[in-house]
């Protein structure tokens, strides 16, 4: 149960750099606010909020910022927030499919900025449904490859937690579950003493496209441009970057 290195792997490595940027903090805070608004301020009774808070802490967001975000989201103190969730479907270079997840307080601004980023970087908006059919919502738990944590240890920890797959990306692992089993799998890892970077429901491609070096460069340039937008929370693709191509890209960074 393993797979090629792909954008998801790079995304985790980028988190260390992005953590130093206020823009990255703002996106993590927005996730906390929305989770608290939808499920309340109690981390024990709101697993989505729990995972959003854990991810923010992993990325060194200060506790005071986290606490204020929870209160704003839950409407405690009268400082409530309102965001609209929008999903854009798009094609990148050489037909790579993209799902672009936005949280925004201004739909017109979000749409204009996404269109501009796509047009400037070889991408185009797709008709609704023309890309989404190739993606399925899955629980994804990301785990860094550290001493004592390997694929066998992860499999042993989650074998009774309804996990569908464990993918080895070289620098880390992804545990794939049905969305309803995400919390069960995360708790199984915690019980086994295995630390994780993030646990989220994401769009996972049903069929990936293996790309060459030049296509990978172009797709990552496009994803970087989208990821830099304030309203874009996540970008999911069906790009499959072979290990040798990933190595070349890492050398260029």
Short mmCIF file of C-alpha atoms in Angstrom, two decimals:
data_model
loop_
_atom_site.label_atom_id
_atom_site.label_comp_id
_atom_site.label_asym_id
_atom_site.label_seq_id
_atom_site.Cartn_x
_atom_site.Cartn_y
_atom_site.Cartn_z
CA UNK A 1 0.00 0.00 0.00
CA UNK A 2 2.17 2.80 -1.27
CA UNK A 3 2.14 5.47 -3.94
CA UNK A 4 4.28 7.93 -5.87
CA UNK A 5 5.38 11.18 -4.30
CA UNK A 6 2.99 13.97 -5.30
CA UNK A 7 1.91 17.53 -4.49
CA UNK A 8 0.52 16.52 -1.09
CA UNK A 9 4.04 15.62 0.02
CA UNK A 10 5.42 18.97 -1.09
CA UNK A 11 2.57 20.74 0.64
CA UNK A 12 3.67 19.37 4.01
CA UNK A 13 7.28 20.44 3.42
CA UNK A 14 6.05 23.90 2.40
CA UNK A 15 4.18 24.22 5.71
CA UNK A 16 7.44 24.85 7.55
CA UNK A 17 8.15 27.83 5.30
CA UNK A 18 4.54 29.02 5.15
CA UNK A 19 4.35 29.03 8.94
CA UNK A 20 6.55 32.13 8.92
CA UNK A 21 4.07 34.02 6.82
CA UNK A 22 1.10 35.90 8.21
CA UNK A 23 -0.92 34.72 5.22
CA UNK A 24 -0.54 31.10 6.28
CA UNK A 25 -1.55 31.96 9.84
CA UNK A 26 -4.66 33.72 8.53
CA UNK A 27 -5.78 30.60 6.63
CA UNK A 28 -5.33 28.38 9.68
CA UNK A 29 -7.23 30.88 11.83
CA UNK A 30 -10.04 30.95 9.26
CA UNK A 31 -10.35 27.15 9.45
CA UNK A 32 -10.67 27.37 13.23
CA UNK A 33 -13.33 30.09 13.01
CA UNK A 34 -15.44 28.10 10.55
CA UNK A 35 -15.10 24.86 12.53
CA UNK A 36 -16.17 26.64 15.74
CA UNK A 37 -19.10 28.29 13.97
CA UNK A 38 -20.36 24.97 12.61
CA UNK A 39 -19.75 22.74 15.63
CA UNK A 40 -19.29 24.94 18.69
CA UNK A 41 -16.31 25.90 20.82
CA UNK A 42 -15.86 22.61 22.71
CA UNK A 43 -12.86 20.77 21.28
CA UNK A 44 -14.00 17.53 22.95
CA UNK A 45 -17.33 17.60 21.14
CA UNK A 46 -16.13 19.12 17.87
CA UNK A 47 -13.49 16.90 16.20
CA UNK A 48 -13.22 19.21 13.18
CA UNK A 49 -12.29 22.07 15.50
CA UNK A 50 -9.88 19.82 17.39
CA UNK A 51 -8.03 18.93 14.20
CA UNK A 52 -8.00 22.55 13.00
CA UNK A 53 -6.49 23.64 16.33
CA UNK A 54 -3.90 20.85 16.27
CA UNK A 55 -2.81 21.84 12.76
CA UNK A 56 -2.51 25.48 13.81
CA UNK A 57 -0.42 24.54 16.83
CA UNK A 58 1.83 22.36 14.64
CA UNK A 59 2.42 25.45 12.51
CA UNK A 60 3.26 27.57 15.57
CA UNK A 61 0.14 29.78 15.60
CA UNK A 62 0.12 31.45 19.05
CA UNK A 63 -2.39 30.09 21.56
CA UNK A 64 -3.93 33.54 22.09
CA UNK A 65 -4.71 33.77 18.36
CA UNK A 66 -6.25 30.30 18.45
CA UNK A 67 -8.41 31.12 21.48
CA UNK A 68 -9.67 34.35 19.90
CA UNK A 69 -10.48 32.53 16.65
CA UNK A 70 -12.54 29.93 18.53
CA UNK A 71 -14.51 32.66 20.30
CA UNK A 72 -15.10 34.60 17.08
CA UNK A 73 -16.25 31.50 15.27
CA UNK A 74 -18.59 30.43 18.06
CA UNK A 75 -19.95 33.97 18.42
CA UNK A 76 -18.67 34.35 21.98
CA UNK A 77 -18.35 38.03 22.82
CA UNK A 78 -20.36 39.25 19.86
CA UNK A 79 -17.47 39.21 17.37
CA UNK A 80 -18.93 36.66 14.94
CA UNK A 81 -17.54 35.88 11.48
CA UNK A 82 -19.23 35.00 8.19
CA UNK A 83 -17.51 33.10 5.40
CA UNK A 84 -18.86 31.47 2.25
CA UNK A 85 -17.38 28.20 1.03
CA UNK A 86 -16.80 27.98 -2.74
CA UNK A 87 -15.28 25.15 -4.76
CA UNK A 88 -13.82 25.93 -8.18
CA UNK A 89 -12.99 23.22 -10.72
CA UNK A 90 -10.12 23.86 -13.11
CA UNK A 91 -7.59 22.38 -15.48
CA UNK A 92 -3.89 23.06 -15.20
CA UNK A 93 -1.09 22.50 -17.73
CA UNK A 94 -1.43 19.32 -19.82
CA UNK A 95 -4.91 18.63 -18.49
CA UNK A 96 -4.06 18.15 -14.81
CA UNK A 97 -7.33 18.45 -12.86
CA UNK A 98 -7.64 20.86 -9.93
CA UNK A 99 -10.17 21.37 -7.15
CA UNK A 100 -9.75 24.83 -5.59
CA UNK A 101 -11.35 25.25 -2.15
CA UNK A 102 -12.08 28.81 -1.02
CA UNK A 103 -13.41 30.42 2.16
CA UNK A 104 -14.27 34.04 1.56
CA UNK A 105 -16.24 37.04 2.76
CA UNK A 106 -16.33 38.39 -0.81
CA UNK A 107 -17.33 35.94 -3.55
CA UNK A 108 -16.67 38.39 -6.40
CA UNK A 109 -13.12 39.03 -5.21
CA UNK A 110 -12.41 35.32 -4.80
CA UNK A 111 -13.71 34.50 -8.28
CA UNK A 112 -11.72 37.27 -9.95
CA UNK A 113 -8.46 36.37 -8.18
CA UNK A 114 -8.79 32.65 -8.93
CA UNK A 115 -9.48 33.36 -12.63
CA UNK A 116 -6.47 35.68 -12.83
CA UNK A 117 -4.12 33.18 -11.17
CA UNK A 118 -5.28 30.46 -13.53
CA UNK A 119 -5.00 32.53 -16.71
CA UNK A 120 -1.50 33.78 -15.82
CA UNK A 121 -0.18 30.29 -15.10
CA UNK A 122 -1.54 28.09 -17.87
CA UNK A 123 -4.80 27.06 -16.21
CA UNK A 124 -8.48 27.44 -17.08
CA UNK A 125 -11.74 27.25 -15.15
CA UNK A 126 -13.74 24.11 -15.88
CA UNK A 127 -17.48 23.59 -16.12
CA UNK A 128 -19.11 22.45 -12.85
CA UNK A 129 -18.92 18.68 -12.55
CA UNK A 130 -16.35 18.20 -15.30
CA UNK A 131 -13.51 17.77 -12.77
CA UNK A 132 -15.26 16.92 -9.51
CA UNK A 133 -16.32 13.45 -10.73
CA UNK A 134 -12.66 12.39 -10.58
CA UNK A 135 -12.34 13.25 -6.88
CA UNK A 136 -13.78 11.69 -3.74
CA UNK A 137 -13.93 13.18 -0.24
CA UNK A 138 -11.62 11.19 2.01
CA UNK A 139 -10.11 11.55 5.45
CA UNK A 140 -6.37 12.15 5.11
CA UNK A 141 -3.94 11.97 8.03
CA UNK A 142 -0.42 13.17 7.25
CA UNK A 143 2.50 11.76 9.22
CA UNK A 144 6.13 12.84 9.00
CA UNK A 145 8.71 10.11 8.47
CA UNK A 146 10.76 10.06 11.70
CA UNK A 147 12.77 7.41 13.53
CA UNK A 148 10.53 4.64 14.84
CA UNK A 149 7.64 5.47 12.52
CA UNK A 150 7.40 3.36 9.38
CA UNK A 151 4.62 1.90 7.26
CA UNK A 152 4.41 -1.29 9.33
CA UNK A 153 4.03 0.65 12.59
CA UNK A 154 1.28 2.81 11.11
CA UNK A 155 -0.57 -0.18 9.66
CA UNK A 156 -0.44 -1.97 13.00
CA UNK A 157 -1.84 1.08 14.78
CA UNK A 158 -4.78 1.63 12.41
CA UNK A 159 -5.64 -1.90 11.25
CA UNK A 160 -8.91 -1.91 13.23
CA UNK A 161 -9.81 1.72 12.52
CA UNK A 162 -11.43 1.30 9.09
CA UNK A 163 -8.45 2.64 7.17
CA UNK A 164 -8.50 2.21 3.36
CA UNK A 165 -4.85 2.81 2.54
CA UNK A 166 -1.47 3.91 3.86
CA UNK A 167 0.68 5.71 1.30
CA UNK A 168 4.44 6.06 1.65
CA UNK A 169 5.71 9.27 0.02
CA UNK A 170 9.30 8.92 1.15
CA UNK A 171 9.39 12.01 3.38
CA UNK A 172 6.12 11.04 5.07
CA UNK A 173 2.97 8.95 5.05
CA UNK A 174 -0.70 9.49 4.34
CA UNK A 175 -3.43 7.44 6.02
CA UNK A 176 -6.59 7.39 3.88
CA UNK A 177 -10.02 6.77 5.43
CA UNK A 178 -13.67 7.39 4.79
CA UNK A 179 -14.54 10.84 6.22
CA UNK A 180 -16.61 9.26 9.01
CA UNK A 181 -13.60 7.17 10.13
CA UNK A 182 -11.12 10.05 10.28
CA UNK A 183 -11.45 10.62 14.02
CA UNK A 184 -11.27 6.89 14.79
CA UNK A 185 -8.06 6.54 12.78
CA UNK A 186 -6.54 9.67 14.31
CA UNK A 187 -7.31 8.44 17.82
CA UNK A 188 -5.80 5.03 17.00
CA UNK A 189 -2.55 6.72 15.96
CA UNK A 190 -2.54 8.82 19.12
CA UNK A 191 -3.11 5.72 21.26
CA UNK A 192 -0.09 4.10 19.58
CA UNK A 193 2.05 7.15 20.32
CA UNK A 194 2.39 8.11 16.63
CA UNK A 195 2.42 11.86 16.06
CA UNK A 196 0.72 13.34 13.00
CA UNK A 197 0.97 16.63 11.13
CA UNK A 198 -2.66 17.07 10.12
CA UNK A 199 -5.98 15.20 9.96
CA UNK A 200 -8.47 16.64 7.48
CA UNK A 201 -11.18 15.71 5.02
CA UNK A 202 -9.75 16.37 1.54
CA UNK A 203 -10.50 15.73 -2.12
CA UNK A 204 -8.51 12.68 -3.25
CA UNK A 205 -8.19 11.89 -6.96
CA UNK A 206 -9.68 8.60 -8.13
CA UNK A 207 -7.32 8.50 -11.10
CA UNK A 208 -3.96 10.27 -11.10
CA UNK A 209 -1.98 11.54 -14.10
CA UNK A 210 1.76 10.88 -14.07
CA UNK A 211 3.60 14.02 -15.15
CA UNK A 212 7.05 14.78 -16.52
CA UNK A 213 9.46 17.36 -15.12
CA UNK A 214 8.32 20.28 -17.25
CA UNK A 215 4.63 19.66 -16.52
CA UNK A 216 5.37 19.28 -12.81
CA UNK A 217 7.17 22.63 -12.81
CA UNK A 218 4.22 24.35 -14.48
CA UNK A 219 1.59 22.74 -12.26
CA UNK A 220 3.45 23.60 -9.07
CA UNK A 221 3.91 27.19 -10.25
CA UNK A 222 0.14 27.38 -10.77
CA UNK A 223 -0.64 25.78 -7.41
CA UNK A 224 1.76 28.17 -5.68
CA UNK A 225 -0.01 31.13 -7.30
CA UNK A 226 -3.41 29.86 -6.17
CA UNK A 227 -2.15 29.01 -2.70
CA UNK A 228 -0.88 32.57 -2.28
CA UNK A 229 -4.43 33.94 -2.58
CA UNK A 230 -6.01 34.92 0.74
CA UNK A 231 -9.35 33.27 -0.09
CA UNK A 232 -7.89 29.93 -1.25
CA UNK A 233 -7.69 27.40 1.58
CA UNK A 234 -6.66 24.26 -0.31
CA UNK A 235 -5.77 23.12 -3.81
CA UNK A 236 -6.17 19.43 -4.70
CA UNK A 237 -4.89 17.90 -7.94
CA UNK A 238 -4.67 14.54 -9.70
CA UNK A 239 -1.00 15.16 -10.48
CA UNK A 240 1.27 12.16 -9.82
CA UNK A 241 4.92 13.19 -9.61
CA UNK A 242 7.31 10.22 -9.91
CA UNK A 243 10.08 10.02 -7.33
CA UNK A 244 12.83 10.92 -9.81
CA UNK A 245 10.93 14.01 -10.94
CA UNK A 246 10.30 15.04 -7.33
CA UNK A 247 14.02 14.72 -6.63
CA UNK A 248 14.80 17.06 -9.55
CA UNK A 249 12.24 19.59 -8.33
CA UNK A 250 13.65 19.50 -4.81
CA UNK A 251 17.12 20.19 -6.20
CA UNK A 252 15.77 23.28 -7.97
CA UNK A 253 14.16 24.74 -4.83
#
